[in-house]
mmCIF file of C-alpha atoms in Angstrom:
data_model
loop_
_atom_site.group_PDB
_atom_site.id
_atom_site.type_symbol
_atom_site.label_atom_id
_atom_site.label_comp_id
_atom_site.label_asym_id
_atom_site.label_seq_id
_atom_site.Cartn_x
_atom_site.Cartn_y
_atom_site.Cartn_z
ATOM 1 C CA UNK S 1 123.445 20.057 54.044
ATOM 2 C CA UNK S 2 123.625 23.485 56.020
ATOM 3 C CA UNK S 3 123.922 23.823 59.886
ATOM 4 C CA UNK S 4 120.652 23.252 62.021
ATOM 5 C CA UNK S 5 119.345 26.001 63.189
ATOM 6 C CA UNK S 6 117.635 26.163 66.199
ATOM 7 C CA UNK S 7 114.990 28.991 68.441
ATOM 8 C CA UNK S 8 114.809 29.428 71.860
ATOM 9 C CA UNK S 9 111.206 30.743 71.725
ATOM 10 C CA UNK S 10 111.391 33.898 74.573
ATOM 11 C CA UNK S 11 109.036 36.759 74.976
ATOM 12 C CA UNK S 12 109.669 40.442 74.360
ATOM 13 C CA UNK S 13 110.485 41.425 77.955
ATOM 14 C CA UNK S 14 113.577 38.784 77.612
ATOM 15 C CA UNK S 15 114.616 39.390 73.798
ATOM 16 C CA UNK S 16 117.672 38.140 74.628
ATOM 17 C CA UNK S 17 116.989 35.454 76.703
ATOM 18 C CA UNK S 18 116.564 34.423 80.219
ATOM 19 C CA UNK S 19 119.906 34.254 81.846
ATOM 20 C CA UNK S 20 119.677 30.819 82.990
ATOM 21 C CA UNK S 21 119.003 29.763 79.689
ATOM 22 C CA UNK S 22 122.039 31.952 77.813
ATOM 23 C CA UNK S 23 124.824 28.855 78.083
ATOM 24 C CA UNK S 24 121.974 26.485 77.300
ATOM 25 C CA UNK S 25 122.054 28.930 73.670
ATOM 26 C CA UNK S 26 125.954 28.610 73.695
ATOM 27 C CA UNK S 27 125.843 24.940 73.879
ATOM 28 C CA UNK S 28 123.178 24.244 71.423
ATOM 29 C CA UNK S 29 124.413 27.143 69.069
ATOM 30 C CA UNK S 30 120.918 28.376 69.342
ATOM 31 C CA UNK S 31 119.275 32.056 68.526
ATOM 32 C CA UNK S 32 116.455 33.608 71.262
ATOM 33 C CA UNK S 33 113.544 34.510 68.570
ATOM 34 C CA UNK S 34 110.618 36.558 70.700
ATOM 35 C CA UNK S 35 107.580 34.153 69.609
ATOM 36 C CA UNK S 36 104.788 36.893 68.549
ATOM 37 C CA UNK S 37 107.271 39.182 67.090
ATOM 38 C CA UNK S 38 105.991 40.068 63.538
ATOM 39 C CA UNK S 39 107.289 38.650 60.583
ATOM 40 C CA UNK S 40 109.500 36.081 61.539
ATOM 41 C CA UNK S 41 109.816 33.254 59.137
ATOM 42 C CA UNK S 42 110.001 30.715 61.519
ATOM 43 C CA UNK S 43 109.869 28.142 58.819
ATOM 44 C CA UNK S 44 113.803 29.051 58.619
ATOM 45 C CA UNK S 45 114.525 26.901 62.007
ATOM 46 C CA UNK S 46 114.560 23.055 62.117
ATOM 47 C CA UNK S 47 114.082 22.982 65.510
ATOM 48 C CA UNK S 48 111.881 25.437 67.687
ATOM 49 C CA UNK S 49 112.339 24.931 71.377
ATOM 50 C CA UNK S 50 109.747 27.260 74.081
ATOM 51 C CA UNK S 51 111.814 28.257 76.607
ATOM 52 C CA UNK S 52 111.132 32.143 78.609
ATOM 53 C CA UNK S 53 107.406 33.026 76.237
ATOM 54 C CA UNK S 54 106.193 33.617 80.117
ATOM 55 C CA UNK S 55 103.405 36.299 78.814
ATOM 56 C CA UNK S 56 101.815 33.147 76.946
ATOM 57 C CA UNK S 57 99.090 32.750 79.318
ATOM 58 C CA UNK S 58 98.068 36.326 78.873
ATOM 59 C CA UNK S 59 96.954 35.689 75.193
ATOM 60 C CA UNK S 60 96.766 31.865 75.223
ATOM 61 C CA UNK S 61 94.497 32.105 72.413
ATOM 62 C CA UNK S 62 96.998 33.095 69.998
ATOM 63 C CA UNK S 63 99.525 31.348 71.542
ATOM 64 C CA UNK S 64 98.434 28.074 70.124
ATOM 65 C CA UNK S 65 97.681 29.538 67.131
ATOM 66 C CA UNK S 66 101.662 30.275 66.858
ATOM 67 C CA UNK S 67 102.058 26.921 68.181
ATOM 68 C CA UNK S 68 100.418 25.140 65.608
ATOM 69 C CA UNK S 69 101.907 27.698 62.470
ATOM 70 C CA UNK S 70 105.166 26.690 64.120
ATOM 71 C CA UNK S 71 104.332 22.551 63.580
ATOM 72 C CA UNK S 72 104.251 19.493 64.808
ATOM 73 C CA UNK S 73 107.965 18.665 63.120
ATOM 74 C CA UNK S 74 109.169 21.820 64.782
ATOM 75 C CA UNK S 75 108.177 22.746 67.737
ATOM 76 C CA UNK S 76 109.389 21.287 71.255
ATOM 77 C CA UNK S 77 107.489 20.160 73.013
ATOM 78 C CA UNK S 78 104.382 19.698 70.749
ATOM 79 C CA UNK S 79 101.641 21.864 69.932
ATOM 80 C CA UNK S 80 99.479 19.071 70.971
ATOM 81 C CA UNK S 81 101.865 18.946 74.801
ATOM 82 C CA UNK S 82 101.104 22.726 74.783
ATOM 83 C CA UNK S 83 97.488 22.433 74.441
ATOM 84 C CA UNK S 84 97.340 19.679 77.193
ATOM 85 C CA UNK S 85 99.255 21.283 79.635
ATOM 86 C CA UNK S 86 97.822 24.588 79.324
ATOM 87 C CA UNK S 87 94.775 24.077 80.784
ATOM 88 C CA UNK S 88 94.998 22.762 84.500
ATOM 89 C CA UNK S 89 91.887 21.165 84.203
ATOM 90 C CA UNK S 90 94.643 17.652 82.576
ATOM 91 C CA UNK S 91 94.765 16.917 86.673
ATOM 92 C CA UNK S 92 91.505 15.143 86.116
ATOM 93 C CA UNK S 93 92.657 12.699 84.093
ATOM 94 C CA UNK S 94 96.245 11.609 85.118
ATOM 95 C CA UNK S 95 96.542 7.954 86.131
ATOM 96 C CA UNK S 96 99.498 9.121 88.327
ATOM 97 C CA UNK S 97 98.569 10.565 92.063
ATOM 98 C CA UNK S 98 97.295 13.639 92.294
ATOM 99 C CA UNK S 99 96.810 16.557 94.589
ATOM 100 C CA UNK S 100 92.776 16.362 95.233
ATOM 101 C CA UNK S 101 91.025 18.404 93.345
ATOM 102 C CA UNK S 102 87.176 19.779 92.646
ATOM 103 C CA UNK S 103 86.625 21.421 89.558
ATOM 104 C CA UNK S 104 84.498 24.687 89.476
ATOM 105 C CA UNK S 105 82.995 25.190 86.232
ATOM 106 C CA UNK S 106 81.980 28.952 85.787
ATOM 107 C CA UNK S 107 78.314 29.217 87.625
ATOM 108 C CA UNK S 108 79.305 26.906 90.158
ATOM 109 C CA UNK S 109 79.947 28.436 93.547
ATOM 110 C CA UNK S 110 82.309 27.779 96.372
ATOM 111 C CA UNK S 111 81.098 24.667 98.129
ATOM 112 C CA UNK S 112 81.493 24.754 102.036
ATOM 113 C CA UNK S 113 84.900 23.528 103.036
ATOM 114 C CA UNK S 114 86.841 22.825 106.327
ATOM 115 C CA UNK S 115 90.365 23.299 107.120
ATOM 116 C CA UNK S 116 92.623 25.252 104.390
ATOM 117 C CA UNK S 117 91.798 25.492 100.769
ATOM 118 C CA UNK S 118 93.695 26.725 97.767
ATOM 119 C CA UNK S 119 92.100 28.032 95.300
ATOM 120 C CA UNK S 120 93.454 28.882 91.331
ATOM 121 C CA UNK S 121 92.605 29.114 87.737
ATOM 122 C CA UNK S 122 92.514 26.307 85.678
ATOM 123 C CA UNK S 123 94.568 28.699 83.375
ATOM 124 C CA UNK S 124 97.061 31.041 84.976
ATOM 125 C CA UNK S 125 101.174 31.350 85.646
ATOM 126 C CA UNK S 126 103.185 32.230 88.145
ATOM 127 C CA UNK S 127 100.723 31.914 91.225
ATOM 128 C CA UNK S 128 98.646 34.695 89.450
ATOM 129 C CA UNK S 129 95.016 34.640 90.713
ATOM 130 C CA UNK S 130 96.092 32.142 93.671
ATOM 131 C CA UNK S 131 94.818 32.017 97.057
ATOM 132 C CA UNK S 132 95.272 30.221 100.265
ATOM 133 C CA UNK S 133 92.175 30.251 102.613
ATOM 134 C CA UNK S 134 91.177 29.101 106.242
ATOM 135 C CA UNK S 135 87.329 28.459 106.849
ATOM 136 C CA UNK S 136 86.850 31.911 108.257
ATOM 137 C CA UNK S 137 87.754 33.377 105.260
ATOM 138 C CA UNK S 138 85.002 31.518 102.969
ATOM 139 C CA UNK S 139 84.082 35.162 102.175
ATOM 140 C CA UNK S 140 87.538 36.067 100.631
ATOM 141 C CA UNK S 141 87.894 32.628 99.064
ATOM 142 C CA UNK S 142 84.083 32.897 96.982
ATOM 143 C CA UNK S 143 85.531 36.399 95.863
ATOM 144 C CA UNK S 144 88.191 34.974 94.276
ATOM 145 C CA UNK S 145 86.232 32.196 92.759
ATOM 146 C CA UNK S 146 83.919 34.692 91.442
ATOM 147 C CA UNK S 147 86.523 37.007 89.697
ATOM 148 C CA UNK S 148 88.315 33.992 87.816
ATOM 149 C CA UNK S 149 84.430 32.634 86.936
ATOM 150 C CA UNK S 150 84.100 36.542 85.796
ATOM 151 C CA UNK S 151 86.792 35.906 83.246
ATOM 152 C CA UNK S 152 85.870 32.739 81.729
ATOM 153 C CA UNK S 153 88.261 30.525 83.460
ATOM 154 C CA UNK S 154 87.546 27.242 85.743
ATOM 155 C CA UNK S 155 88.357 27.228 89.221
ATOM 156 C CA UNK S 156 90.522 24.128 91.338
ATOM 157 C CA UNK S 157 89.639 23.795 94.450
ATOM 158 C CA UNK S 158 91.897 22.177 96.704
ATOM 159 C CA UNK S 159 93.077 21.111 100.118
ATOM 160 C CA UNK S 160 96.210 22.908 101.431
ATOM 161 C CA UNK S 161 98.865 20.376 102.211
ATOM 162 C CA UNK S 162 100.572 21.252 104.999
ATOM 163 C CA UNK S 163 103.322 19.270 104.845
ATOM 164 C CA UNK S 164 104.395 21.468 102.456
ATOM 165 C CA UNK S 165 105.476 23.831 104.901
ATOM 166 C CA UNK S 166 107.770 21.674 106.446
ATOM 167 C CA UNK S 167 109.608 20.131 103.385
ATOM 168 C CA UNK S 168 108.403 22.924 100.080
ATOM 169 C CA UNK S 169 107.845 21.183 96.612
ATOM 170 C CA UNK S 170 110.021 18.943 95.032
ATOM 171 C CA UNK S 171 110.466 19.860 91.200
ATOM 172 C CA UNK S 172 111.754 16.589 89.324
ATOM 173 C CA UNK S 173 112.798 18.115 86.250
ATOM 174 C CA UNK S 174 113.310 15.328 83.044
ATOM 175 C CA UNK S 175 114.995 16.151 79.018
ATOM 176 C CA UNK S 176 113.812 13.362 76.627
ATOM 177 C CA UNK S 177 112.767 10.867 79.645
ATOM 178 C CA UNK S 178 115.745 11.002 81.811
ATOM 179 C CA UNK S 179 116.217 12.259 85.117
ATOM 180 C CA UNK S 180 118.273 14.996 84.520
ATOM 181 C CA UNK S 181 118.136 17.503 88.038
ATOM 182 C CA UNK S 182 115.620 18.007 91.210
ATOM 183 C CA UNK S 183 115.163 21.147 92.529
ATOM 184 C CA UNK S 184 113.320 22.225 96.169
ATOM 185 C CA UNK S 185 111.089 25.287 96.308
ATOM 186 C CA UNK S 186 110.248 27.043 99.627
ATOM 187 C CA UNK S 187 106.000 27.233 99.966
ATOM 188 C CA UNK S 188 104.664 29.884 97.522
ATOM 189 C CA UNK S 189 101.289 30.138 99.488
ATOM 190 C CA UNK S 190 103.390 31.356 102.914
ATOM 191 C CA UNK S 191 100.414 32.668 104.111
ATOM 192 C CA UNK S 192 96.727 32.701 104.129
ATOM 193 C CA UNK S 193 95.106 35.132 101.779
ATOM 194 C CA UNK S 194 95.238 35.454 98.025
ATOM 195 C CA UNK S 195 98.851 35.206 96.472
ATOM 196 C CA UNK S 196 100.748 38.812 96.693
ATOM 197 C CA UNK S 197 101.845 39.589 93.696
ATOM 198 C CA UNK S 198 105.419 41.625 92.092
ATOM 199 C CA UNK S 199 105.440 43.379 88.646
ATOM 200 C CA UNK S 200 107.779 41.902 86.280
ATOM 201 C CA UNK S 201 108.472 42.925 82.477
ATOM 202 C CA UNK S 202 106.316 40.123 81.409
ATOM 203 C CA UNK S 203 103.678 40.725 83.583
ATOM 204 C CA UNK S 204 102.748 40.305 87.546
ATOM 205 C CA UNK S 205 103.575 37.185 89.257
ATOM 206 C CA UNK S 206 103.848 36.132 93.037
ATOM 207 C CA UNK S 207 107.204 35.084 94.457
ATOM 208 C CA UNK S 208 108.444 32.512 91.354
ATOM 209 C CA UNK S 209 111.177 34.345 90.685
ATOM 210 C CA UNK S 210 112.335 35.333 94.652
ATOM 211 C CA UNK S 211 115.478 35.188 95.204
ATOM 212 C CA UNK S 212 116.527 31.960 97.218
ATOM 213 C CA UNK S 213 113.306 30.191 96.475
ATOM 214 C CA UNK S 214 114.430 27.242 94.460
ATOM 215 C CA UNK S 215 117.350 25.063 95.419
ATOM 216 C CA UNK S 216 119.514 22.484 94.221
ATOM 217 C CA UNK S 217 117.928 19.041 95.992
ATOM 218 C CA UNK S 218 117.569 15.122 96.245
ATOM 219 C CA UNK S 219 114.699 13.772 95.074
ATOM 220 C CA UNK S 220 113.208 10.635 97.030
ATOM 221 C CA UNK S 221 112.897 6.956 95.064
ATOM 222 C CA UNK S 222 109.056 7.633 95.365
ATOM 223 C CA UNK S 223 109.551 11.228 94.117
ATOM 224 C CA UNK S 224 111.590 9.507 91.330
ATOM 225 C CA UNK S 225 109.180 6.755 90.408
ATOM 226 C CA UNK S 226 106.186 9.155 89.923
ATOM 227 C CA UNK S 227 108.466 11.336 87.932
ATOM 228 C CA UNK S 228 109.422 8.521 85.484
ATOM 229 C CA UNK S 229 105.733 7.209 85.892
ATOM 230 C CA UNK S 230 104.492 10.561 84.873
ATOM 231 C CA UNK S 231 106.391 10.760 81.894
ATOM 232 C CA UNK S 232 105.848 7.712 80.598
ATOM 233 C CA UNK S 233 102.006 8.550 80.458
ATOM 234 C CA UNK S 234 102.432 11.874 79.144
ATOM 235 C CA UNK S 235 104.377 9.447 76.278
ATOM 236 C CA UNK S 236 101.489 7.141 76.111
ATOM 237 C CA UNK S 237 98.942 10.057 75.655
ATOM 238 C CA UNK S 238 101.274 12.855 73.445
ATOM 239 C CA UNK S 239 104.701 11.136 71.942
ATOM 240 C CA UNK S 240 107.879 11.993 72.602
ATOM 241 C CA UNK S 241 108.433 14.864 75.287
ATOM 242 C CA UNK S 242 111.505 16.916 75.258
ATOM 243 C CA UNK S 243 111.138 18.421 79.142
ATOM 244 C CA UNK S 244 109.548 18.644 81.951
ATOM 245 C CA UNK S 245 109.179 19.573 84.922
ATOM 246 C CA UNK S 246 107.034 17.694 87.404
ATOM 247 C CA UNK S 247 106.163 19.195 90.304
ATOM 248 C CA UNK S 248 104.907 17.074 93.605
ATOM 249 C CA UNK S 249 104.255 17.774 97.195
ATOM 250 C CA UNK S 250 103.434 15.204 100.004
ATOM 251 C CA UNK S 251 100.055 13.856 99.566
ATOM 252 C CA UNK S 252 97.854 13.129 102.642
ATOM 253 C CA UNK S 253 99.264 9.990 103.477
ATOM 254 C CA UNK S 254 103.032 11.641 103.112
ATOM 255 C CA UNK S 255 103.425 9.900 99.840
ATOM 256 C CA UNK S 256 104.058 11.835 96.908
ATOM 257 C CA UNK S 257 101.668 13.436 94.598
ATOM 258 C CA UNK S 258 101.701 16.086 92.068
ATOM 259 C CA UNK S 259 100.948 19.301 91.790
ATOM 260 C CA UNK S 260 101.851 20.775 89.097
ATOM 261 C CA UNK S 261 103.000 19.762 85.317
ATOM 262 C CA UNK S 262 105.204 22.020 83.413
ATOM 263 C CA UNK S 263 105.520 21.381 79.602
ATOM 264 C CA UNK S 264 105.312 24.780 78.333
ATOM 265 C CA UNK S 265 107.867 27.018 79.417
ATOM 266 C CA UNK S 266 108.928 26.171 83.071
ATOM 267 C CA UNK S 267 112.512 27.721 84.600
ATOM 268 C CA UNK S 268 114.823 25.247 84.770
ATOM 269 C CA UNK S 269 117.516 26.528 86.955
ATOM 270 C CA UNK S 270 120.290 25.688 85.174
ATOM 271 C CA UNK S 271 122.265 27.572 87.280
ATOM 272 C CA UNK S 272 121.839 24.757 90.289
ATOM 273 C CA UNK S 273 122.802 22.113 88.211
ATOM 274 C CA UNK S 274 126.149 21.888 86.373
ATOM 275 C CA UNK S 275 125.714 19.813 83.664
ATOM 276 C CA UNK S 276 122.075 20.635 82.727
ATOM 277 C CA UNK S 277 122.465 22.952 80.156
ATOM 278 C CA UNK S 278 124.935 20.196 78.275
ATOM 279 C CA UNK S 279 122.160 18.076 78.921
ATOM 280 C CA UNK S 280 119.309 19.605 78.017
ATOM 281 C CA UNK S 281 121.341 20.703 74.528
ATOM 282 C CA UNK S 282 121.858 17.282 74.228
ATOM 283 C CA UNK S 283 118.280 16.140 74.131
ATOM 284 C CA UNK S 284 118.134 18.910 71.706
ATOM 285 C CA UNK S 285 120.253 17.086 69.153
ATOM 286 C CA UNK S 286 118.723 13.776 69.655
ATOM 287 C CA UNK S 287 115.473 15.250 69.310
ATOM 288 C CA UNK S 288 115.988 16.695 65.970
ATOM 289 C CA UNK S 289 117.764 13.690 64.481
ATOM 290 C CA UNK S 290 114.833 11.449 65.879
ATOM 291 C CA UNK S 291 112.383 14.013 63.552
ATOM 292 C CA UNK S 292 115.170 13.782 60.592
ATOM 293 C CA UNK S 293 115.220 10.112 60.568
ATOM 294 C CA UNK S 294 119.084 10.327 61.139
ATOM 295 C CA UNK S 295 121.123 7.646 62.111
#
């Protein structure tokens, strides 16, 4: 039997990976393969793992169209994971807590609100299309609804929680349903107004990729819990689940609730956590042997 091969799916402004993720490649003696680059035979890898394809949401179309030519046996996480988690709109139906959320079909317009509001795109990245508004800017807020309704995309509506500007997000991040790292991000919405945004090579984004904004952290046993509680529902509802990263924020009542799920292609800041990479290759492994049927 030849070696395994392996593909770290990557996108063409990061051909050769995302730094964080090169010893992650080392480890797991994988290649970076740019996902929509023609011709590739990607029937040539066992194993097909999305790591840095952070132009996906761009063309999201065809990216689950590659998604499912890649397979179900292949690809990690699943075609079906990608679908689910590509689309905000899964919030809805979590069992887990929840940042509150109303969902703005297109045609329906900015309800009145009081105190601060976020508002973003059922399908976005990087904080694109992402505002932060205070009830004397209900003006500036129904603009933005109405240019994400103008491209065929849902709008959530949702309370800003200010707590997060005292303690920032805490990112649990899990390989094959163990803790493996947390990580702490400074508030992305600093200020009111819609998210400013930097060009990048894969396309504009708001302060994800800031220097200093993410840190090594210490996750809370209720931060834990919903972590592990999340993942065992995303088991329940899709199978086995390679990564993630679940991100929460203090809820109203100061408990924990999330924000954010990333299953697609989220950072993982290997960098701030020795060990990760060798962990993450890890799950890797045991992934692929789970798929093979090896003992």
């Amino acid at each position: 039997m030849g070696a395994v091969r392996i593909a770290l799916a990557t996108c063409s402004a990061h051909a050769q990976g995302w730094r964080s993720d090169l010893e992650l490649a080392r480890l797991a003696g994988a290649e970076f393969v740019v996902w929509d680059r023609p011709g590739v035979d990607w029937s040539r890898f066992d194993t097909v793992v999305i790591r840095s394809t952070w132009d996906y949401s761009h063309q999201l179309p065809q990216f689950l169209e590659w998604c499912e030519s890649v397979g179900d046996s292949r690809l990690l996480n699943s075609p079906a994971t990608v679908r689910f988690a590509a689309d905000k709109r899964y919030l809805a139906g979590l069992r887990v807590p929840t940042v509150p959320t109303t969902f703005l079909e297109p045609g329906r317009r900015l309800p009145a609100y009081s105190g601060e509001v976020v508002i973003k795109p059922n399908i976005s990245a990087g904080a694109r299309d992402t505002g932060r508004f205070t009830e004397s800017m209900a003006a500036e807020a129904a603009a933005l609804v109405d240019s994400i309704h103008a491209t065929g995309r849902s709008v959530l509506l949702q309370p800003y929680l200010s707590a997060v500007d005292a303690v920032g997000e805490t990112a649990v991040v899990l390989f094959a349903g163990e803790v493996s790292h947390v990580l702490r991000k400074r508030p992305v919405l600093r200020d009111p107004g819609v998210a400013p945004l930097s060009k990048l090579a894969h396309g504009p984004a708001a302060v994800m990729l800031e220097r200093d904004l993410v840190s090594a952290a210490e996750a809370t046993p209720a931060e834990l819990e919903l972590a592990l509680r999340v993942e065992a529902e995303l088991r329940e509802r899709l199978g086995e689940i390679l990564y993630a990263r679940v991100d929460m924020v203090p809820g109203p009542d100061g408990q924990p609730v999330v924000m954010e799920l990333e299953l697609i292609e989220p950072n993982l800041y290997f960098d701030l956590a020795p060990g990760a990479a060798q962990r993450f290759a890890q799950a890797i492994t045991g992934a692929r042997a789970a798929v093979r049927g090896d003992r």
